[in-house]
mmCIF file of C-alpha atoms in Angstrom:
data_model
loop_
_atom_site.group_PDB
_atom_site.id
_atom_site.type_symbol
_atom_site.label_atom_id
_atom_site.label_comp_id
_atom_site.label_asym_id
_atom_site.label_seq_id
_atom_site.Cartn_x
_atom_site.Cartn_y
_atom_site.Cartn_z
ATOM 1 C CA UNK A 1 -13.305 -20.781 -9.078
ATOM 2 C CA UNK A 2 -10.721 -18.816 -7.153
ATOM 3 C CA UNK A 3 -8.528 -20.755 -4.738
ATOM 4 C CA UNK A 4 -9.097 -20.567 -1.001
ATOM 5 C CA UNK A 5 -5.612 -19.123 -0.629
ATOM 6 C CA UNK A 6 -6.396 -16.281 -3.053
ATOM 7 C CA UNK A 7 -9.602 -15.500 -1.146
ATOM 8 C CA UNK A 8 -7.694 -15.471 2.151
ATOM 9 C CA UNK A 9 -5.195 -13.086 0.564
ATOM 10 C CA UNK A 10 -8.050 -10.844 -0.564
ATOM 11 C CA UNK A 11 -9.492 -10.613 2.934
ATOM 12 C CA UNK A 12 -6.041 -9.944 4.410
ATOM 13 C CA UNK A 13 -5.502 -7.152 1.881
ATOM 14 C CA UNK A 14 -8.832 -5.630 2.956
ATOM 15 C CA UNK A 15 -7.723 -5.705 6.600
ATOM 16 C CA UNK A 16 -4.404 -4.054 5.702
ATOM 17 C CA UNK A 17 -6.297 -1.430 3.694
ATOM 18 C CA UNK A 18 -8.320 -0.633 6.820
ATOM 19 C CA UNK A 19 -5.076 -0.131 8.762
ATOM 20 C CA UNK A 20 -3.816 2.220 6.037
ATOM 21 C CA UNK A 21 -7.046 4.213 6.241
ATOM 22 C CA UNK A 22 -6.708 4.521 10.009
ATOM 23 C CA UNK A 23 -3.088 5.625 9.575
ATOM 24 C CA UNK A 24 -4.251 8.278 7.093
ATOM 25 C CA UNK A 25 -6.714 9.624 9.653
ATOM 26 C CA UNK A 26 -4.017 9.783 12.337
ATOM 27 C CA UNK A 27 -1.578 11.502 9.988
ATOM 28 C CA UNK A 28 -4.250 14.067 9.111
ATOM 29 C CA UNK A 29 -4.618 14.895 12.813
ATOM 30 C CA UNK A 30 -0.858 15.433 12.992
ATOM 31 C CA UNK A 31 -1.038 17.677 9.899
ATOM 32 C CA UNK A 32 1.165 15.398 7.808
ATOM 33 C CA UNK A 33 -1.087 15.940 4.817
ATOM 34 C CA UNK A 34 1.214 14.347 2.228
ATOM 35 C CA UNK A 35 1.492 11.205 4.354
ATOM 36 C CA UNK A 36 -2.292 11.094 4.820
ATOM 37 C CA UNK A 37 -2.700 11.195 1.036
ATOM 38 C CA UNK A 38 -0.082 8.451 0.641
ATOM 39 C CA UNK A 39 -1.778 6.150 3.161
ATOM 40 C CA UNK A 40 -5.119 6.803 1.449
ATOM 41 C CA UNK A 41 -3.536 5.760 -1.850
ATOM 42 C CA UNK A 42 -2.179 2.628 -0.166
ATOM 43 C CA UNK A 43 -5.656 1.819 1.144
ATOM 44 C CA UNK A 44 -7.135 1.974 -2.352
ATOM 45 C CA UNK A 45 -4.249 0.050 -3.886
ATOM 46 C CA UNK A 46 -4.660 -2.808 -1.406
ATOM 47 C CA UNK A 47 -8.440 -2.847 -1.787
ATOM 48 C CA UNK A 48 -8.110 -3.061 -5.567
ATOM 49 C CA UNK A 49 -5.465 -5.776 -5.212
ATOM 50 C CA UNK A 50 -7.962 -7.685 -3.055
ATOM 51 C CA UNK A 51 -10.413 -7.732 -5.960
ATOM 52 C CA UNK A 52 -7.622 -8.804 -8.298
ATOM 53 C CA UNK A 53 -6.777 -11.676 -5.940
ATOM 54 C CA UNK A 54 -10.414 -12.738 -6.171
ATOM 55 C CA UNK A 55 -9.917 -12.969 -9.940
ATOM 56 C CA UNK A 56 -6.858 -15.179 -9.406
ATOM 57 C CA UNK A 57 -4.252 -12.418 -9.812
ATOM 58 C CA UNK A 58 -2.278 -12.764 -6.601
ATOM 59 C CA UNK A 59 1.176 -11.580 -7.690
ATOM 60 C CA UNK A 60 0.549 -7.954 -8.692
ATOM 61 C CA UNK A 61 3.460 -5.692 -7.831
ATOM 62 C CA UNK A 62 2.484 -2.464 -9.612
ATOM 63 C CA UNK A 63 1.261 0.394 -7.467
ATOM 64 C CA UNK A 64 -1.163 1.967 -9.929
ATOM 65 C CA UNK A 65 -3.498 -0.967 -10.400
ATOM 66 C CA UNK A 66 -6.417 1.030 -11.783
ATOM 67 C CA UNK A 67 -6.046 -0.311 -15.325
ATOM 68 C CA UNK A 68 -5.881 -3.910 -14.075
ATOM 69 C CA UNK A 69 -8.891 -3.258 -11.836
ATOM 70 C CA UNK A 70 -10.838 -2.009 -14.862
ATOM 71 C CA UNK A 71 -9.729 -4.832 -17.163
ATOM 72 C CA UNK A 72 -9.921 -7.772 -14.774
ATOM 73 C CA UNK A 73 -12.565 -6.831 -12.214
ATOM 74 C CA UNK A 74 -15.044 -4.414 -13.765
ATOM 75 C CA UNK A 75 -15.273 -6.405 -17.011
ATOM 76 C CA UNK A 76 -16.030 -9.620 -15.074
ATOM 77 C CA UNK A 77 -18.378 -8.084 -12.506
ATOM 78 C CA UNK A 78 -22.101 -8.831 -12.489
ATOM 79 C CA UNK A 79 -24.017 -6.131 -14.369
ATOM 80 C CA UNK A 80 -25.557 -4.697 -11.190
ATOM 81 C CA UNK A 81 -22.040 -3.956 -9.865
ATOM 82 C CA UNK A 82 -20.442 -2.497 -12.987
ATOM 83 C CA UNK A 83 -21.459 1.130 -12.455
ATOM 84 C CA UNK A 84 -20.441 1.181 -8.795
ATOM 85 C CA UNK A 85 -17.046 -0.310 -9.622
ATOM 86 C CA UNK A 86 -16.625 2.169 -12.489
ATOM 87 C CA UNK A 87 -17.302 4.945 -9.994
ATOM 88 C CA UNK A 88 -14.595 3.555 -7.713
ATOM 89 C CA UNK A 89 -12.209 3.538 -10.676
ATOM 90 C CA UNK A 90 -13.068 7.125 -11.686
ATOM 91 C CA UNK A 91 -13.087 8.572 -8.175
ATOM 92 C CA UNK A 92 -9.732 7.042 -7.237
ATOM 93 C CA UNK A 93 -7.811 7.926 -10.418
ATOM 94 C CA UNK A 94 -6.239 11.069 -8.913
ATOM 95 C CA UNK A 95 -5.372 9.261 -5.723
ATOM 96 C CA UNK A 96 -3.634 6.407 -7.519
ATOM 97 C CA UNK A 97 -1.333 8.940 -9.208
ATOM 98 C CA UNK A 98 -0.065 10.165 -5.827
ATOM 99 C CA UNK A 99 2.076 7.117 -5.024
ATOM 100 C CA UNK A 100 5.370 8.823 -5.870
ATOM 101 C CA UNK A 101 4.487 12.509 -5.517
ATOM 102 C CA UNK A 102 3.561 12.097 -1.844
ATOM 103 C CA UNK A 103 6.936 10.618 -0.943
ATOM 104 C CA UNK A 104 9.767 12.102 -2.968
ATOM 105 C CA UNK A 105 10.950 15.686 -3.471
ATOM 106 C CA UNK A 106 11.379 16.467 -7.156
ATOM 107 C CA UNK A 107 12.678 19.204 -9.411
ATOM 108 C CA UNK A 108 9.911 20.930 -11.365
ATOM 109 C CA UNK A 109 10.396 24.127 -13.350
ATOM 110 C CA UNK A 110 13.836 24.706 -11.812
ATOM 111 C CA UNK A 111 12.420 24.458 -8.289
ATOM 112 C CA UNK A 112 12.608 21.701 -5.703
ATOM 113 C CA UNK A 113 9.090 20.611 -4.828
ATOM 114 C CA UNK A 114 8.653 18.947 -1.435
ATOM 115 C CA UNK A 115 5.737 16.608 -0.749
ATOM 116 C CA UNK A 116 5.304 17.911 2.783
ATOM 117 C CA UNK A 117 4.788 21.438 1.393
ATOM 118 C CA UNK A 118 2.706 20.402 -1.609
ATOM 119 C CA UNK A 119 -0.423 18.969 -0.002
ATOM 120 C CA UNK A 120 -3.129 20.865 1.844
ATOM 121 C CA UNK A 121 -5.532 19.742 4.526
ATOM 122 C CA UNK A 122 -8.497 19.723 2.143
ATOM 123 C CA UNK A 123 -6.614 17.398 -0.228
ATOM 124 C CA UNK A 124 -5.817 15.024 2.620
ATOM 125 C CA UNK A 125 -9.457 15.039 3.736
ATOM 126 C CA UNK A 126 -10.629 14.389 0.170
ATOM 127 C CA UNK A 127 -8.124 11.548 -0.177
ATOM 128 C CA UNK A 128 -9.346 9.924 3.030
ATOM 129 C CA UNK A 129 -12.986 10.311 2.004
ATOM 130 C CA UNK A 130 -12.245 8.805 -1.417
ATOM 131 C CA UNK A 131 -10.310 5.895 0.090
ATOM 132 C CA UNK A 132 -13.042 5.181 2.622
ATOM 133 C CA UNK A 133 -15.719 5.156 -0.065
ATOM 134 C CA UNK A 134 -13.661 2.884 -2.340
ATOM 135 C CA UNK A 135 -12.806 0.509 0.498
ATOM 136 C CA UNK A 136 -16.447 0.239 1.570
ATOM 137 C CA UNK A 137 -17.629 -0.485 -1.977
ATOM 138 C CA UNK A 138 -14.884 -3.019 -2.650
ATOM 139 C CA UNK A 139 -15.348 -4.829 0.649
ATOM 140 C CA UNK A 140 -19.081 -5.087 -0.018
ATOM 141 C CA UNK A 141 -18.389 -6.332 -3.561
ATOM 142 C CA UNK A 142 -16.040 -9.042 -2.301
ATOM 143 C CA UNK A 143 -18.462 -10.193 0.392
ATOM 144 C CA UNK A 144 -21.523 -10.275 -1.867
ATOM 145 C CA UNK A 145 -20.253 -11.233 -5.280
ATOM 146 C CA UNK A 146 -17.056 -13.160 -4.754
ATOM 147 C CA UNK A 147 -18.373 -14.981 -1.701
ATOM 148 C CA UNK A 148 -21.484 -15.999 -3.632
ATOM 149 C CA UNK A 149 -19.428 -17.012 -6.679
ATOM 150 C CA UNK A 150 -17.227 -19.347 -4.634
ATOM 151 C CA UNK A 151 -20.140 -20.905 -2.734
ATOM 152 C CA UNK A 152 -21.965 -21.781 -5.947
ATOM 153 C CA UNK A 153 -19.042 -23.663 -7.501
#
């Protein structure tokens, strides 16, 4: 059984993920496409960390938590949830890689690459759509599966 505190953390992470998603939408409107992608990544990261909290992992400080999500959540999920959670993992892989690239200029091939010049509107829209889909699936998973698991113990 997961502690009440871990479950409260999970629900708080979901609420913060919703704020990140809203921020991504606002940044898209302002044409800050790199920032919209970053906030979308943050949304997914927090949603995945919510599922990890439900598995008792409350002190996760990495930003790319996809591997932990696969190892600790998907492998313990009820069979009827496995494919949907695998889809979340697959669909968010690109987004999880954007944590650094959306924020820091870098030198690539003897050129300075700026995040604000590197992302297009369609990428920001795709990132938001991906984050929204992942957040919806994860929130539903937590409500149905984790809530049921804790009530039965």
